Amino acid sequence: QVGGAVSATFAEVEHLVPMMSLDNAFSTADVEHWYSRLGSVSALLCEVKIDGLALDLVYRDRRLAVAATRGDGRFGEDVTANVLTIADIPQTLPAHAPDLLEVRGEVFFPVAGFEELNESLVAAGKAPFANPRNSAAGSLRQKNPEVTASRPLRMLVHGVGEVEGVTFSSQSEAYQRLGEWGLPVPETARVVESAAEVAEFVAYYG
């Protein structure tokens, strides 16, 4: 799946919908304060944050057309050649998927794979990566896609940008549909009905 000359620099790509950053809450009190501002809410979706490299995928006519890093939120780097080597990411979607679909998620390094990579780097006399996030970012932004292909990168999709012909009533419905189309979605996601249940979810994974 790797062929053709790769440019010395990554081309710039404009995202169809800007990739916004997430806000943080560092305590139960922070979450409760945020929840109090929502007004009447029937349900929330909780999921585990994956600390990797944000990636935007655009499928046109159900084929992967462009894969780009988050960049500044509006413009990212074209890393399509490298993304084609990641087994988690489908290159084509089934016939019942939309003609145009933009999804975003996180490319990450599984812990076991990260440890094996660092052991091989040390054995070769090279400096190890400081953490799995840096390792994922460095692996995806290689000029040579064969280097990316040699590393066990994974991806989880957590958001939708531009989409034609399909609407989602909730994030959980979006995950269900994306999963049906073959995209990797988080299995840990759970719908809850209160701030207390959010706290339980956080405590369990903490």
PDB file of C-alpha atoms in Angstrom:
ATOM      1  CA  GLN A   1       0.000   0.000   0.000  1.00  0.00           C
ATOM      2  CA  VAL A   2       3.043   2.271  -0.090  1.00  0.00           C
ATOM      3  CA  GLY A   3       4.214   3.538  -3.457  1.00  0.00           C
ATOM      4  CA  GLY A   4       5.252   6.624  -5.370  1.00  0.00           C
ATOM      5  CA  ALA A   5       7.462   9.483  -4.387  1.00  0.00           C
ATOM      6  CA  VAL A   6       6.725  11.269  -1.117  1.00  0.00           C
ATOM      7  CA  SER A   7       7.316  15.021  -0.976  1.00  0.00           C
ATOM      8  CA  ALA A   8       9.966  16.428   1.314  1.00  0.00           C
ATOM      9  CA  THR A   9       7.353  18.525   3.107  1.00  0.00           C
ATOM     10  CA  PHE A  10       3.729  17.864   3.994  1.00  0.00           C
ATOM     11  CA  ALA A  11       1.160  19.724   1.908  1.00  0.00           C
ATOM     12  CA  GLU A  12      -1.334  21.996   3.669  1.00  0.00           C
ATOM     13  CA  VAL A  13      -4.957  20.838   3.916  1.00  0.00           C
ATOM     14  CA  GLU A  14      -7.963  22.956   4.904  1.00  0.00           C
ATOM     15  CA  HIS A  15     -10.451  21.046   7.065  1.00  0.00           C
ATOM     16  CA  LEU A  16     -14.034  21.072   5.798  1.00  0.00           C
ATOM     17  CA  VAL A  17     -15.169  21.921   9.349  1.00  0.00           C
ATOM     18  CA  PRO A  18     -12.663  23.476  11.815  1.00  0.00           C
ATOM     19  CA  MET A  19     -11.291  21.116  14.467  1.00  0.00           C
ATOM     20  CA  MET A  20     -12.011  22.749  17.811  1.00  0.00           C
ATOM     21  CA  SER A  21     -10.025  22.015  20.948  1.00  0.00           C
ATOM     22  CA  LEU A  22     -11.502  20.542  24.141  1.00  0.00           C
ATOM     23  CA  ASP A  23     -11.893  22.323  27.457  1.00  0.00           C
ATOM     24  CA  ASN A  24     -10.762  20.666  30.682  1.00  0.00           C
ATOM     25  CA  ALA A  25     -12.226  19.941  34.093  1.00  0.00           C
ATOM     26  CA  PHE A  26      -9.849  18.786  36.806  1.00  0.00           C
ATOM     27  CA  SER A  27     -12.187  17.981  39.678  1.00  0.00           C
ATOM     28  CA  THR A  28     -15.694  16.743  40.448  1.00  0.00           C
ATOM     29  CA  ALA A  29     -16.577  20.312  41.408  1.00  0.00           C
ATOM     30  CA  ASP A  30     -15.506  21.502  37.935  1.00  0.00           C
ATOM     31  CA  VAL A  31     -17.742  18.908  36.310  1.00  0.00           C
ATOM     32  CA  GLU A  32     -20.694  19.771  38.540  1.00  0.00           C
ATOM     33  CA  HIS A  33     -20.274  23.481  37.741  1.00  0.00           C
ATOM     34  CA  TRP A  34     -20.200  22.729  34.009  1.00  0.00           C
ATOM     35  CA  TYR A  35     -23.238  20.451  34.360  1.00  0.00           C
ATOM     36  CA  SER A  36     -25.201  23.159  36.185  1.00  0.00           C
ATOM     37  CA  ARG A  37     -24.794  25.452  33.151  1.00  0.00           C
ATOM     38  CA  LEU A  38     -26.371  22.956  30.738  1.00  0.00           C
ATOM     39  CA  GLY A  39     -29.963  23.475  31.826  1.00  0.00           C
ATOM     40  CA  SER A  40     -32.345  20.616  31.071  1.00  0.00           C
ATOM     41  CA  VAL A  41     -30.356  17.631  29.796  1.00  0.00           C
ATOM     42  CA  SER A  42     -31.689  14.086  29.499  1.00  0.00           C
ATOM     43  CA  ALA A  43     -28.412  12.266  28.858  1.00  0.00           C
ATOM     44  CA  LEU A  44     -24.661  12.633  28.444  1.00  0.00           C
ATOM     45  CA  LEU A  45     -22.063  10.448  26.781  1.00  0.00           C
ATOM     46  CA  CYS A  46     -18.917   9.538  28.711  1.00  0.00           C
ATOM     47  CA  GLU A  47     -15.818   8.139  27.073  1.00  0.00           C
ATOM     48  CA  VAL A  48     -12.139   7.716  27.835  1.00  0.00           C
ATOM     49  CA  LYS A  49      -9.831  10.407  26.450  1.00  0.00           C
ATOM     50  CA  ILE A  50      -7.203   8.977  24.122  1.00  0.00           C
ATOM     51  CA  ASP A  51      -3.965  10.945  24.344  1.00  0.00           C
ATOM     52  CA  GLY A  52      -2.638  10.713  20.816  1.00  0.00           C
ATOM     53  CA  LEU A  53      -2.418  12.834  17.697  1.00  0.00           C
ATOM     54  CA  ALA A  54      -5.633  14.377  16.364  1.00  0.00           C
ATOM     55  CA  LEU A  55      -6.418  13.272  12.816  1.00  0.00           C
ATOM     56  CA  ASP A  56      -9.056  14.351  10.283  1.00  0.00           C
ATOM     57  CA  LEU A  57     -10.278  11.868   7.641  1.00  0.00           C
ATOM     58  CA  VAL A  58     -12.329  12.840   4.593  1.00  0.00           C
ATOM     59  CA  TYR A  59     -14.133  10.136   2.609  1.00  0.00           C
ATOM     60  CA  ARG A  60     -15.481  11.071  -0.830  1.00  0.00           C
ATOM     61  CA  ASP A  61     -17.646   8.546  -2.667  1.00  0.00           C
ATOM     62  CA  ARG A  62     -16.864   6.228   0.257  1.00  0.00           C
ATOM     63  CA  ARG A  63     -13.122   6.210  -0.399  1.00  0.00           C
ATOM     64  CA  LEU A  64     -10.497   7.797   1.848  1.00  0.00           C
ATOM     65  CA  ALA A  65      -9.526  10.963  -0.017  1.00  0.00           C
ATOM     66  CA  VAL A  66      -7.467  12.946   2.500  1.00  0.00           C
ATOM     67  CA  ALA A  67      -6.043  12.409   5.969  1.00  0.00           C
ATOM     68  CA  ALA A  68      -4.666  15.462   7.772  1.00  0.00           C
ATOM     69  CA  THR A  69      -3.311  16.404  11.180  1.00  0.00           C
ATOM     70  CA  ARG A  70      -5.222  18.949  13.284  1.00  0.00           C
ATOM     71  CA  GLY A  71      -2.661  21.704  12.723  1.00  0.00           C
ATOM     72  CA  ASP A  72      -4.070  25.039  13.868  1.00  0.00           C
ATOM     73  CA  GLY A  73      -7.663  23.781  13.720  1.00  0.00           C
ATOM     74  CA  ARG A  74      -8.359  25.198  10.247  1.00  0.00           C
ATOM     75  CA  PHE A  75      -5.347  23.918   8.332  1.00  0.00           C
ATOM     76  CA  GLY A  76      -3.432  20.700   8.895  1.00  0.00           C
ATOM     77  CA  GLU A  77      -0.729  18.612   7.230  1.00  0.00           C
ATOM     78  CA  ASP A  78      -1.561  16.043   4.562  1.00  0.00           C
ATOM     79  CA  VAL A  79      -0.429  12.665   5.968  1.00  0.00           C
ATOM     80  CA  THR A  80      -2.588  10.498   3.700  1.00  0.00           C
ATOM     81  CA  ALA A  81       0.299   8.321   2.484  1.00  0.00           C
ATOM     82  CA  ASN A  82       1.182   7.427   6.074  1.00  0.00           C
ATOM     83  CA  VAL A  83      -2.403   6.889   7.206  1.00  0.00           C
ATOM     84  CA  LEU A  84      -2.914   4.330   4.433  1.00  0.00           C
ATOM     85  CA  THR A  85      -0.551   2.052   6.395  1.00  0.00           C
ATOM     86  CA  ILE A  86      -2.699   2.054   9.583  1.00  0.00           C
ATOM     87  CA  ALA A  87      -4.818  -1.098   9.656  1.00  0.00           C
ATOM     88  CA  ASP A  88      -7.517   0.421  11.913  1.00  0.00           C
ATOM     89  CA  ILE A  89      -8.464   2.999   9.279  1.00  0.00           C
ATOM     90  CA  PRO A  90     -10.628   1.711   6.417  1.00  0.00           C
ATOM     91  CA  GLN A  91      -9.684   2.918   2.952  1.00  0.00           C
ATOM     92  CA  THR A  92     -13.225   2.343   1.667  1.00  0.00           C
ATOM     93  CA  LEU A  93     -16.646   2.480   3.327  1.00  0.00           C
ATOM     94  CA  PRO A  94     -19.685   0.293   2.554  1.00  0.00           C
ATOM     95  CA  ALA A  95     -22.342   1.280   0.031  1.00  0.00           C
ATOM     96  CA  HIS A  96     -24.750   2.519   2.735  1.00  0.00           C
ATOM     97  CA  ALA A  97     -22.241   5.106   4.018  1.00  0.00           C
ATOM     98  CA  PRO A  98     -22.575   8.789   2.962  1.00  0.00           C
ATOM     99  CA  ASP A  99     -21.003  10.105  -0.248  1.00  0.00           C
ATOM    100  CA  LEU A 100     -19.141  12.718   1.818  1.00  0.00           C
ATOM    101  CA  LEU A 101     -18.034  12.021   5.366  1.00  0.00           C
ATOM    102  CA  GLU A 102     -15.473  13.860   7.479  1.00  0.00           C
ATOM    103  CA  VAL A 103     -14.536  12.269  10.788  1.00  0.00           C
ATOM    104  CA  ARG A 104     -11.898  13.080  13.343  1.00  0.00           C
ATOM    105  CA  GLY A 105     -10.238  11.072  16.048  1.00  0.00           C
ATOM    106  CA  GLU A 106      -6.947  10.195  17.715  1.00  0.00           C
ATOM    107  CA  VAL A 107      -4.068   8.146  16.374  1.00  0.00           C
ATOM    108  CA  PHE A 108      -2.296   6.546  19.309  1.00  0.00           C
ATOM    109  CA  PHE A 109       0.376   4.050  20.257  1.00  0.00           C
ATOM    110  CA  PRO A 110      -0.756   1.048  22.361  1.00  0.00           C
ATOM    111  CA  VAL A 111       1.287   0.832  25.561  1.00  0.00           C
ATOM    112  CA  ALA A 112       2.802  -2.578  24.766  1.00  0.00           C
ATOM    113  CA  GLY A 113       3.831  -1.434  21.291  1.00  0.00           C
ATOM    114  CA  PHE A 114       5.311   1.751  22.734  1.00  0.00           C
ATOM    115  CA  GLU A 115       7.431  -0.212  25.199  1.00  0.00           C
ATOM    116  CA  GLU A 116       8.656  -2.553  22.449  1.00  0.00           C
ATOM    117  CA  LEU A 117       9.562   0.405  20.216  1.00  0.00           C
ATOM    118  CA  ASN A 118      11.568   2.084  22.991  1.00  0.00           C
ATOM    119  CA  GLU A 119      13.404  -1.170  23.734  1.00  0.00           C
ATOM    120  CA  SER A 120      14.376  -1.472  20.063  1.00  0.00           C
ATOM    121  CA  LEU A 121      15.533   2.173  19.949  1.00  0.00           C
ATOM    122  CA  VAL A 122      17.692   1.753  23.049  1.00  0.00           C
ATOM    123  CA  ALA A 123      19.144  -1.482  21.651  1.00  0.00           C
ATOM    124  CA  ALA A 124      20.065   0.419  18.483  1.00  0.00           C
ATOM    125  CA  GLY A 125      21.784   3.127  20.523  1.00  0.00           C
ATOM    126  CA  LYS A 126      19.065   5.715  19.891  1.00  0.00           C
ATOM    127  CA  ALA A 127      17.153   7.891  22.343  1.00  0.00           C
ATOM    128  CA  PRO A 128      13.749   6.472  23.369  1.00  0.00           C
ATOM    129  CA  PHE A 129      10.502   8.409  23.020  1.00  0.00           C
ATOM    130  CA  ALA A 130       9.425  10.291  26.146  1.00  0.00           C
ATOM    131  CA  ASN A 131       5.799   9.127  26.024  1.00  0.00           C
ATOM    132  CA  PRO A 132       3.302   7.307  23.738  1.00  0.00           C
ATOM    133  CA  ARG A 133       1.767  10.570  22.501  1.00  0.00           C
ATOM    134  CA  ASN A 134       5.090  11.864  21.178  1.00  0.00           C
ATOM    135  CA  SER A 135       5.718   8.441  19.724  1.00  0.00           C
ATOM    136  CA  ALA A 136       2.390   8.459  17.858  1.00  0.00           C
ATOM    137  CA  ALA A 137       2.979  11.967  16.524  1.00  0.00           C
ATOM    138  CA  GLY A 138       6.513  11.158  15.422  1.00  0.00           C
ATOM    139  CA  SER A 139       5.436   7.910  13.785  1.00  0.00           C
ATOM    140  CA  LEU A 140       2.596   9.493  11.820  1.00  0.00           C
ATOM    141  CA  ARG A 141       4.649  12.465  10.604  1.00  0.00           C
ATOM    142  CA  GLN A 142       7.435  10.420   9.033  1.00  0.00           C
ATOM    143  CA  LYS A 143       8.555  11.460   5.560  1.00  0.00           C
ATOM    144  CA  ASN A 144       8.847   7.760   4.704  1.00  0.00           C
ATOM    145  CA  PRO A 145       5.496   5.889   5.047  1.00  0.00           C
ATOM    146  CA  GLU A 146       7.393   2.611   5.469  1.00  0.00           C
ATOM    147  CA  VAL A 147       8.522   3.816   8.910  1.00  0.00           C
ATOM    148  CA  THR A 148       4.903   4.513   9.844  1.00  0.00           C
ATOM    149  CA  ALA A 149       3.891   1.093   8.526  1.00  0.00           C
ATOM    150  CA  SER A 150       6.460  -0.587  10.799  1.00  0.00           C
ATOM    151  CA  ARG A 151       4.801   0.778  13.954  1.00  0.00           C
ATOM    152  CA  PRO A 152       1.530  -0.581  15.414  1.00  0.00           C
ATOM    153  CA  LEU A 153      -0.488   2.641  15.385  1.00  0.00           C
ATOM    154  CA  ARG A 154      -4.187   2.520  16.218  1.00  0.00           C
ATOM    155  CA  MET A 155      -7.033   5.024  15.821  1.00  0.00           C
ATOM    156  CA  LEU A 156     -10.325   5.790  17.535  1.00  0.00           C
ATOM    157  CA  VAL A 157     -12.881   8.098  15.898  1.00  0.00           C
ATOM    158  CA  HIS A 158     -14.588  10.540  18.294  1.00  0.00           C
ATOM    159  CA  GLY A 159     -16.169  13.244  16.149  1.00  0.00           C
ATOM    160  CA  VAL A 160     -17.914  14.127  12.918  1.00  0.00           C
ATOM    161  CA  GLY A 161     -17.198  17.147  10.712  1.00  0.00           C
ATOM    162  CA  GLU A 162     -18.892  17.604   7.345  1.00  0.00           C
ATOM    163  CA  VAL A 163     -21.398  14.932   6.298  1.00  0.00           C
ATOM    164  CA  GLU A 164     -23.916  14.748   3.458  1.00  0.00           C
ATOM    165  CA  GLY A 165     -27.282  13.020   3.559  1.00  0.00           C
ATOM    166  CA  VAL A 166     -27.117  11.813   7.164  1.00  0.00           C
ATOM    167  CA  THR A 167     -27.945  13.469  10.485  1.00  0.00           C
ATOM    168  CA  PHE A 168     -27.262  12.188  13.992  1.00  0.00           C
ATOM    169  CA  SER A 169     -29.584  12.832  16.929  1.00  0.00           C
ATOM    170  CA  SER A 170     -26.827  12.173  19.475  1.00  0.00           C
ATOM    171  CA  GLN A 171     -23.154  11.338  19.814  1.00  0.00           C
ATOM    172  CA  SER A 172     -24.018   7.766  20.783  1.00  0.00           C
ATOM    173  CA  GLU A 173     -26.067   7.362  17.594  1.00  0.00           C
ATOM    174  CA  ALA A 174     -23.153   8.754  15.595  1.00  0.00           C
ATOM    175  CA  TYR A 175     -20.848   6.146  17.140  1.00  0.00           C
ATOM    176  CA  GLN A 176     -23.299   3.385  16.268  1.00  0.00           C
ATOM    177  CA  ARG A 177     -23.531   4.483  12.636  1.00  0.00           C
ATOM    178  CA  LEU A 178     -19.790   5.074  12.267  1.00  0.00           C
ATOM    179  CA  GLY A 179     -19.145   1.611  13.667  1.00  0.00           C
ATOM    180  CA  GLU A 180     -21.596   0.121  11.153  1.00  0.00           C
ATOM    181  CA  TRP A 181     -19.580   1.811   8.396  1.00  0.00           C
ATOM    182  CA  GLY A 182     -16.401   0.118   9.611  1.00  0.00           C
ATOM    183  CA  LEU A 183     -14.789   3.024  11.429  1.00  0.00           C
ATOM    184  CA  PRO A 184     -13.066   2.360  14.793  1.00  0.00           C
ATOM    185  CA  VAL A 185     -15.182   3.865  17.587  1.00  0.00           C
ATOM    186  CA  PRO A 186     -14.594   3.736  21.367  1.00  0.00           C
ATOM    187  CA  GLU A 187     -16.013   0.628  23.013  1.00  0.00           C
ATOM    188  CA  THR A 188     -15.829   2.275  26.449  1.00  0.00           C
ATOM    189  CA  ALA A 189     -18.370   5.000  25.595  1.00  0.00           C
ATOM    190  CA  ARG A 190     -21.440   4.939  27.852  1.00  0.00           C
ATOM    191  CA  VAL A 191     -24.613   7.034  28.038  1.00  0.00           C
ATOM    192  CA  VAL A 192     -25.344   8.400  31.532  1.00  0.00           C
ATOM    193  CA  GLU A 193     -28.129  10.542  32.952  1.00  0.00           C
ATOM    194  CA  SER A 194     -26.582  12.676  35.693  1.00  0.00           C
ATOM    195  CA  ALA A 195     -23.442  14.379  36.953  1.00  0.00           C
ATOM    196  CA  ALA A 196     -23.241  11.681  39.630  1.00  0.00           C
ATOM    197  CA  GLU A 197     -23.034   9.000  36.946  1.00  0.00           C
ATOM    198  CA  VAL A 198     -20.312  11.017  35.217  1.00  0.00           C
ATOM    199  CA  ALA A 199     -18.356  10.985  38.489  1.00  0.00           C
ATOM    200  CA  GLU A 200     -18.826   7.210  38.753  1.00  0.00           C
ATOM    201  CA  PHE A 201     -17.490   6.746  35.219  1.00  0.00           C
ATOM    202  CA  VAL A 202     -14.449   8.928  35.960  1.00  0.00           C
ATOM    203  CA  ALA A 203     -13.770   7.097  39.235  1.00  0.00           C
ATOM    204  CA  TYR A 204     -14.014   3.680  37.569  1.00  0.00           C
ATOM    205  CA  TYR A 205     -11.473   4.456  34.852  1.00  0.00           C
ATOM    206  CA  GLY A 206      -9.348   6.520  37.223  1.00  0.00           C
TER     207      GLY A 206
END
